[in-house]
Short mmCIF file of C-alpha atoms (C1' of nucleotides) in Angstrom, two decimals:
data_model
loop_
_atom_site.label_atom_id
_atom_site.label_comp_id
_atom_site.label_asym_id
_atom_site.label_seq_id
_atom_site.Cartn_x
_atom_site.Cartn_y
_atom_site.Cartn_z
CA MET A 1 6.70 -44.03 7.33
CA MET A 2 6.34 -41.18 9.78
CA LEU A 3 7.24 -37.55 9.17
CA THR A 4 9.04 -35.12 11.41
CA ILE A 5 7.46 -31.72 11.88
CA GLY A 6 10.05 -30.08 9.66
CA LYS A 7 9.45 -32.51 6.82
CA LEU A 8 5.69 -32.10 7.13
CA GLY A 9 6.02 -28.34 7.07
CA ARG A 10 8.30 -28.40 4.03
CA GLU A 11 6.01 -30.75 2.10
CA VAL A 12 2.93 -28.68 2.70
CA GLY A 13 4.48 -25.25 2.82
CA VAL A 14 3.60 -24.38 6.40
CA LYS A 15 6.14 -23.16 8.91
CA VAL A 16 7.04 -25.36 11.83
CA PRO A 17 5.90 -22.98 14.58
CA THR A 18 2.60 -22.63 12.75
CA ILE A 19 2.04 -26.39 12.91
CA ARG A 20 2.72 -26.38 16.62
CA TYR A 21 0.37 -23.46 16.96
CA TYR A 22 -2.36 -25.39 15.16
CA GLU A 23 -1.86 -28.26 17.54
CA ASN A 24 -2.03 -25.88 20.48
CA ILE A 25 -5.42 -24.54 19.46
CA CYS A 26 -6.61 -28.06 18.69
CA LEU A 27 -6.96 -27.57 14.97
CA LEU A 28 -4.62 -30.52 14.52
CA PRO A 29 -4.74 -33.54 16.84
CA GLU A 30 -1.83 -34.06 19.20
CA ALA A 31 0.96 -35.80 17.33
CA GLU A 32 2.61 -39.01 18.41
CA ARG A 33 6.08 -38.60 19.86
CA SER A 34 9.42 -40.28 19.24
CA ALA A 35 11.51 -41.73 22.05
CA GLY A 36 13.13 -38.32 22.31
CA ASN A 37 9.81 -36.46 22.51
CA GLN A 38 9.77 -35.17 18.96
CA ARG A 39 6.54 -35.06 17.01
CA LEU A 40 5.93 -37.77 14.42
CA TYR A 41 3.15 -37.50 11.86
CA PRO A 42 1.49 -40.14 9.71
CA LYS A 43 1.06 -39.53 5.97
CA THR A 44 -2.57 -38.51 6.52
CA ALA A 45 -1.35 -35.40 8.30
CA LEU A 46 -0.19 -34.13 4.92
CA ASP A 47 -3.77 -33.96 3.65
CA ARG A 48 -5.17 -32.39 6.74
CA LEU A 49 -2.52 -29.71 6.87
CA ALA A 50 -2.81 -29.03 3.14
CA PHE A 51 -6.54 -28.61 3.61
CA ILE A 52 -5.96 -26.07 6.34
CA ARG A 53 -3.35 -24.25 4.32
CA HIS A 54 -5.51 -24.02 1.27
CA ALA A 55 -8.51 -22.84 3.23
CA ARG A 56 -6.37 -20.20 4.94
CA GLU A 57 -5.16 -19.00 1.57
CA LEU A 58 -8.77 -18.61 0.56
CA GLY A 59 -9.23 -16.38 3.57
CA PHE A 60 -11.27 -18.73 5.76
CA PRO A 61 -10.72 -17.90 9.41
CA LEU A 62 -9.45 -20.73 11.60
CA GLY A 63 -12.84 -21.04 13.29
CA ALA A 64 -14.49 -21.74 9.95
CA ILE A 65 -11.75 -24.21 9.08
CA ARG A 66 -12.33 -26.01 12.34
CA ASP A 67 -15.99 -26.34 11.37
CA LEU A 68 -15.12 -27.52 7.87
CA LEU A 69 -12.75 -30.16 9.21
CA SER A 70 -15.28 -31.57 11.60
CA LEU A 71 -17.84 -31.66 8.78
CA ALA A 72 -15.35 -33.39 6.52
CA ASP A 73 -14.97 -36.05 9.16
CA ARG A 74 -18.66 -36.95 8.89
CA PRO A 75 -18.99 -37.89 5.21
CA ASP A 76 -22.61 -39.10 5.39
CA GLN A 77 -24.13 -35.81 6.35
CA SER A 78 -25.48 -33.22 3.95
CA CYS A 79 -22.94 -30.78 2.71
CA ALA A 80 -25.29 -27.85 3.09
CA ALA A 81 -23.32 -26.59 6.07
CA VAL A 82 -20.10 -26.75 4.09
CA ASP A 83 -21.71 -24.77 1.33
CA SER A 84 -22.98 -22.13 3.66
CA ILE A 85 -19.55 -21.61 5.19
CA ALA A 86 -18.03 -21.28 1.73
CA ARG A 87 -20.78 -18.95 0.59
CA GLY A 88 -20.22 -16.80 3.66
CA GLN A 89 -16.57 -16.61 2.79
CA LEU A 90 -17.39 -15.64 -0.78
CA GLU A 91 -19.65 -12.89 0.49
CA ALA A 92 -16.97 -11.60 2.85
CA THR A 93 -14.46 -11.63 0.01
CA ARG A 94 -16.79 -9.65 -2.23
CA ALA A 95 -17.43 -7.11 0.49
CA ARG A 96 -13.70 -6.62 0.94
CA LEU A 97 -13.33 -6.25 -2.81
CA ARG A 98 -15.96 -3.53 -2.97
CA ASN A 99 -14.23 -1.78 -0.13
CA LEU A 100 -10.80 -1.98 -1.67
CA ARG A 101 -12.01 -0.79 -5.07
CA GLY A 102 -13.32 2.33 -3.37
CA LEU A 103 -10.02 2.83 -1.61
CA GLU A 104 -8.06 2.37 -4.79
CA ALA A 105 -10.16 5.00 -6.56
CA GLU A 106 -9.75 7.50 -3.76
CA LEU A 107 -6.00 6.96 -3.49
CA GLU A 108 -5.66 7.37 -7.25
CA ARG A 109 -7.66 10.56 -7.17
CA MET A 110 -5.52 11.94 -4.36
CA LEU A 111 -2.28 11.14 -6.12
CA ASP A 112 -3.48 12.46 -9.49
CA GLN A 113 -4.14 15.84 -7.99
CA CYS A 114 -0.79 16.17 -6.31
CA ALA A 115 1.45 18.68 -8.09
CA CYS A 116 4.31 17.57 -5.89
CA GLY A 117 5.41 20.90 -4.46
CA THR A 118 5.75 21.60 -0.76
CA VAL A 119 3.73 20.00 1.96
CA SER A 120 1.74 23.19 2.48
CA ASP A 121 -0.04 22.76 -0.84
CA CYS A 122 0.00 18.98 -0.95
CA ARG A 123 -3.30 17.58 -2.18
CA VAL A 124 -2.71 14.30 -0.45
CA ILE A 125 -2.46 15.86 2.97
CA GLU A 126 -5.39 18.10 2.15
CA ALA A 127 -7.54 15.22 0.96
CA LEU A 128 -6.80 13.25 4.09
CA GLY A 129 -7.89 16.16 6.23
CA LYS A 130 -11.32 16.29 4.65
CA GLN A 131 -14.30 14.18 5.42
CA PRO A 132 -13.94 10.87 3.65
CA HIS A 133 -15.65 10.25 0.36
CA VAL A 134 -15.78 6.57 1.04
CA LEU A 135 -17.46 5.30 4.14
CA LEU A 136 -16.32 1.94 5.31
CA HIS A 137 -17.57 -0.37 7.92
CA ALA A 138 -14.87 -2.97 8.22
CA MET A 139 -11.31 -2.44 7.19
CA GLU A 140 -9.81 -5.83 7.97
CA MET B 1 -14.30 26.15 23.65
CA MET B 2 -12.86 22.81 24.73
CA LEU B 3 -14.26 19.39 23.91
CA THR B 4 -14.60 16.35 26.12
CA ILE B 5 -13.36 13.07 24.76
CA GLY B 6 -16.91 11.84 24.18
CA LYS B 7 -17.87 14.91 22.18
CA LEU B 8 -14.70 14.71 20.14
CA GLY B 9 -15.34 11.07 19.39
CA ARG B 10 -18.92 11.71 18.37
CA GLU B 11 -18.00 14.61 16.09
CA VAL B 12 -15.33 12.68 14.25
CA GLY B 13 -16.81 9.22 14.44
CA VAL B 14 -14.09 7.56 16.50
CA LYS B 15 -14.80 5.58 19.64
CA VAL B 16 -13.63 6.93 22.96
CA PRO B 17 -11.29 4.03 23.84
CA THR B 18 -9.73 4.37 20.41
CA ILE B 19 -8.87 8.02 21.10
CA ARG B 20 -7.26 7.05 24.39
CA TYR B 21 -5.39 4.31 22.58
CA TYR B 22 -4.08 6.81 20.04
CA GLU B 23 -2.87 8.99 22.88
CA ASN B 24 -1.20 5.97 24.48
CA ILE B 25 0.83 5.18 21.42
CA CYS B 26 1.64 8.89 20.96
CA LEU B 27 -0.30 9.32 17.74
CA LEU B 28 -2.20 12.11 19.46
CA PRO B 29 -0.49 14.47 21.91
CA GLU B 30 -1.43 14.17 25.56
CA ALA B 31 -4.61 16.12 26.16
CA GLU B 32 -5.01 18.86 28.73
CA ARG B 33 -6.99 17.87 31.78
CA SER B 34 -9.88 19.43 33.65
CA ALA B 35 -9.78 20.02 37.39
CA GLY B 36 -11.24 16.54 37.77
CA ASN B 37 -8.63 14.90 35.52
CA GLN B 38 -10.79 14.54 32.45
CA ARG B 39 -9.34 15.10 28.99
CA LEU B 40 -10.11 18.39 27.28
CA TYR B 41 -9.40 18.95 23.61
CA PRO B 42 -9.07 22.15 21.58
CA LYS B 43 -10.95 22.48 18.30
CA THR B 44 -7.80 21.65 16.36
CA ALA B 45 -8.01 18.11 17.71
CA LEU B 46 -11.05 17.63 15.45
CA ASP B 47 -8.92 18.04 12.35
CA ARG B 48 -6.11 15.87 13.55
CA LEU B 49 -8.40 13.04 14.56
CA ALA B 50 -10.40 13.32 11.34
CA PHE B 51 -7.16 13.08 9.42
CA ILE B 52 -6.26 9.90 11.28
CA ARG B 53 -9.69 8.44 10.79
CA HIS B 54 -9.73 9.12 7.09
CA ALA B 55 -6.27 7.72 6.59
CA ARG B 56 -7.25 4.59 8.53
CA GLU B 57 -10.29 4.17 6.32
CA LEU B 58 -7.94 4.28 3.36
CA GLY B 59 -6.01 1.45 4.92
CA PHE B 60 -2.91 3.35 5.97
CA PRO B 61 -1.29 1.62 8.94
CA LEU B 62 -0.81 3.72 12.05
CA GLY B 63 2.93 3.89 11.46
CA ALA B 64 2.38 5.49 8.07
CA ILE B 65 -0.15 7.87 9.58
CA ARG B 66 2.36 8.88 12.20
CA ASP B 67 4.80 9.72 9.41
CA LEU B 68 2.17 11.64 7.47
CA LEU B 69 1.24 13.67 10.52
CA SER B 70 4.80 14.67 11.25
CA LEU B 71 5.24 15.62 7.60
CA ALA B 72 2.05 17.66 7.69
CA ASP B 73 3.51 19.59 10.61
CA ARG B 74 6.42 20.80 8.46
CA PRO B 75 4.63 22.67 5.66
CA ASP B 76 7.74 24.03 3.96
CA GLN B 77 9.27 20.73 3.02
CA SER B 78 8.75 18.91 -0.23
CA CYS B 79 5.78 16.65 -0.32
CA ALA B 80 7.67 13.90 -2.09
CA ALA B 81 7.72 11.82 1.09
CA VAL B 82 3.97 12.21 1.45
CA ASP B 83 3.52 11.07 -2.10
CA SER B 84 5.67 8.05 -1.65
CA ILE B 85 3.73 6.92 1.42
CA ALA B 86 0.49 7.33 -0.49
CA ARG B 87 1.86 5.53 -3.52
CA GLY B 88 3.01 2.70 -1.30
CA GLN B 89 -0.49 2.45 0.09
CA LEU B 90 -1.96 2.43 -3.41
CA GLU B 91 0.39 -0.38 -4.37
CA ALA B 92 -0.52 -2.38 -1.28
CA THR B 93 -4.19 -1.85 -2.04
CA ARG B 94 -3.76 -3.06 -5.59
CA ALA B 95 -1.86 -6.11 -4.45
CA ARG B 96 -4.65 -6.98 -2.05
CA LEU B 97 -7.18 -6.49 -4.85
CA ARG B 98 -5.34 -8.88 -7.15
CA ASN B 99 -5.22 -11.37 -4.33
CA LEU B 100 -8.88 -11.09 -3.53
CA ARG B 101 -9.97 -11.34 -7.15
CA GLY B 102 -8.14 -14.67 -7.32
CA LEU B 103 -9.86 -15.82 -4.15
CA GLU B 104 -13.24 -14.78 -5.41
CA ALA B 105 -12.76 -16.73 -8.62
CA GLU B 106 -11.68 -19.85 -6.80
CA LEU B 107 -14.50 -19.71 -4.30
CA GLU B 108 -17.00 -19.23 -7.11
CA ARG B 109 -15.58 -22.18 -8.97
CA MET B 110 -15.78 -24.33 -5.86
CA LEU B 111 -19.37 -23.40 -5.17
CA ASP B 112 -20.46 -23.78 -8.79
CA GLN B 113 -19.32 -27.37 -8.84
CA CYS B 114 -21.10 -28.36 -5.66
CA ALA B 115 -24.12 -30.54 -6.33
CA CYS B 116 -25.08 -30.24 -2.69
CA GLY B 117 -25.38 -33.88 -1.77
CA THR B 118 -23.54 -35.44 1.14
CA VAL B 119 -20.21 -34.38 2.49
CA SER B 120 -18.52 -37.42 0.96
CA ASP B 121 -19.00 -36.07 -2.57
CA CYS B 122 -18.81 -32.41 -1.72
CA ARG B 123 -16.76 -30.50 -4.26
CA VAL B 124 -15.97 -27.77 -1.78
CA ILE B 125 -14.30 -30.14 0.64
CA GLU B 126 -12.58 -31.85 -2.23
CA ALA B 127 -11.32 -28.61 -3.70
CA LEU B 128 -9.95 -27.51 -0.37
CA GLY B 129 -8.04 -30.75 -0.04
CA LYS B 130 -6.21 -30.21 -3.28
CA GLN B 131 -3.17 -28.12 -3.91
CA PRO B 132 -4.21 -24.51 -4.23
CA HIS B 133 -4.69 -22.95 -7.63
CA VAL B 134 -3.92 -19.54 -6.30
CA LEU B 135 -0.68 -18.93 -4.48
CA LEU B 136 -0.72 -16.04 -2.13
CA HIS B 137 1.97 -14.33 -0.25
CA ALA B 138 0.13 -12.05 2.09
CA MET B 139 -3.43 -12.61 3.20
CA GLU B 140 -4.04 -9.54 5.35
"C1'" DC C 1 32.65 -38.62 18.31
"C1'" DT C 2 31.59 -34.35 16.99
"C1'" DA C 3 29.42 -30.75 14.62
"C1'" DA C 4 25.50 -29.13 12.42
"C1'" DT C 5 20.91 -29.18 12.08
"C1'" DC C 6 16.45 -30.10 14.08
"C1'" DT C 7 13.39 -30.07 17.55
"C1'" DC C 8 11.51 -29.06 22.21
"C1'" DT C 9 8.89 -25.68 25.56
"C1'" DC C 10 7.83 -21.33 26.93
"C1'" DT C 11 7.16 -16.44 26.81
"C1'" DA C 12 6.33 -12.30 24.61
"C1'" DG C 13 5.42 -9.38 20.59
"C1'" DT C 14 2.72 -7.88 16.35
"C1'" DG C 15 -1.50 -4.37 14.75
"C1'" DA C 16 -5.29 -2.00 15.93
"C1'" DC C 17 -8.12 -2.05 18.60
"C1'" DT C 18 -12.19 -3.93 22.07
"C1'" DA C 19 -14.12 -5.40 26.50
"C1'" DG C 20 -14.46 -5.30 31.21
"C1'" DA C 21 -13.64 -4.21 36.15
"C1'" DG C 22 -13.79 -0.98 39.49
"C1'" DG C 23 -13.70 3.65 40.55
"C1'" DT C 24 -14.38 9.16 39.93
"C1'" DT C 25 -16.49 13.39 37.97
"C1'" DC C 26 -19.93 16.03 35.98
"C1'" DA C 27 -24.55 18.09 34.65
"C1'" DA C 28 -29.38 18.19 35.36
"C1'" DG C 29 -33.53 17.70 37.98
"C1'" DG C 30 -35.86 17.90 42.39
"C1'" DC D 1 -27.99 21.19 48.38
"C1'" DC D 2 -28.52 16.46 46.98
"C1'" DT D 3 -29.07 12.72 44.17
"C1'" DT D 4 -29.05 10.18 40.06
"C1'" DG D 5 -27.23 8.67 35.87
"C1'" DA D 6 -24.27 9.39 32.19
"C1'" DA D 7 -19.79 10.11 31.00
"C1'" DC D 8 -15.24 9.81 32.37
"C1'" DC D 9 -10.81 7.69 34.56
"C1'" DT D 10 -6.97 3.76 34.75
"C1'" DC D 11 -5.58 -0.69 34.10
"C1'" DT D 12 -5.56 -5.35 32.48
"C1'" DA D 13 -6.55 -8.78 29.34
"C1'" DG D 14 -8.50 -10.55 25.09
"C1'" DT D 15 -8.89 -10.74 19.91
"C1'" DC D 16 -6.62 -13.17 15.37
"C1'" DA D 17 -3.12 -15.73 13.35
"C1'" DC D 18 0.74 -16.08 13.76
"C1'" DT D 19 6.17 -14.78 14.52
"C1'" DA D 20 10.47 -14.28 17.16
"C1'" DG D 21 13.59 -15.55 20.46
"C1'" DA D 22 15.78 -17.92 24.45
"C1'" DG D 23 17.74 -21.84 26.18
"C1'" DA D 24 17.90 -26.71 26.12
"C1'" DG D 25 17.64 -31.50 24.23
"C1'" DA D 26 17.53 -34.89 19.95
"C1'" DT D 27 19.03 -36.62 15.73
"C1'" DT D 28 21.91 -37.37 11.74
"C1'" DA D 29 26.06 -37.11 8.56
"C1'" DG D 30 30.68 -37.44 8.22
#
DNA sequence: CTAATCTCTCTAGTGACTAGAGGTTCAAGG
DNA sequence: CCTTGAACCTCTAGTCACTAGAGAGATTAG
């Protein structure tokens, strides 16, 4: 009927300390306790934790997930706020992609030019010493 | 002849506390000091800091940059080690790209399906509750 | 009953900075 | 020479999302 923290973590694929951490920062409600003070979770905890896990995998920061969860708890409201969080995440993802594509190109260029001799004529070292070709604002 | 920390930072585009941080973790050598205990840098510090900055922009972690710098200081050795660090970085970049492309696709799919009604029939919330389509190992 | 496995709390560490407090030094203008 | 304001100093703590480890108690299988 009730799940221990280890079982919950195994089912959902989240490590035990991470679940405790989520409880600490109030992303998960405080669990009930057994007679011996161990956490016991109802089946519904599976869904909530899976939701968090999936959102994390999509790159949502915990703050955004907190917002999404509290929206999900009010099913009668408009989902415009949900959409806007997701759209923000999509935008952030695209920005990171643009960034990384630039990096990939520059790294490829650097490595292509390297004749692999001694460090003194290494193109990689030389390229790193020069002003960057790619200007980035957020590395993340 | 010598540069203050502020001037150095402005020239290279690195914030002053970041330079001090780099000195703290021994990525930069300890700077000389003025009579009044302020850091003074020779012109060569411009190159070294620019190197660090550029490598950071390419996503190299500071540990890798430390290795690159110590390699760069031994110009007679083979640059194979340099190459392998750079190749590792290229691989990491490509892995992140694959990851992010998957995320982008899933976020797009989620948003496309959203009819934007109430939260109770929101596809985004629903999609997040389901098992993930994309399995990721490292989010970074 | 015992041994193995889980679980508990708590603290501290990761990476790469950033922010802030509270104080000192420097360069320019009057 | 004096003052003002910017730039500098050190140090601590905070960020994010965990992860690792210590040392102790709980539970379960044989």
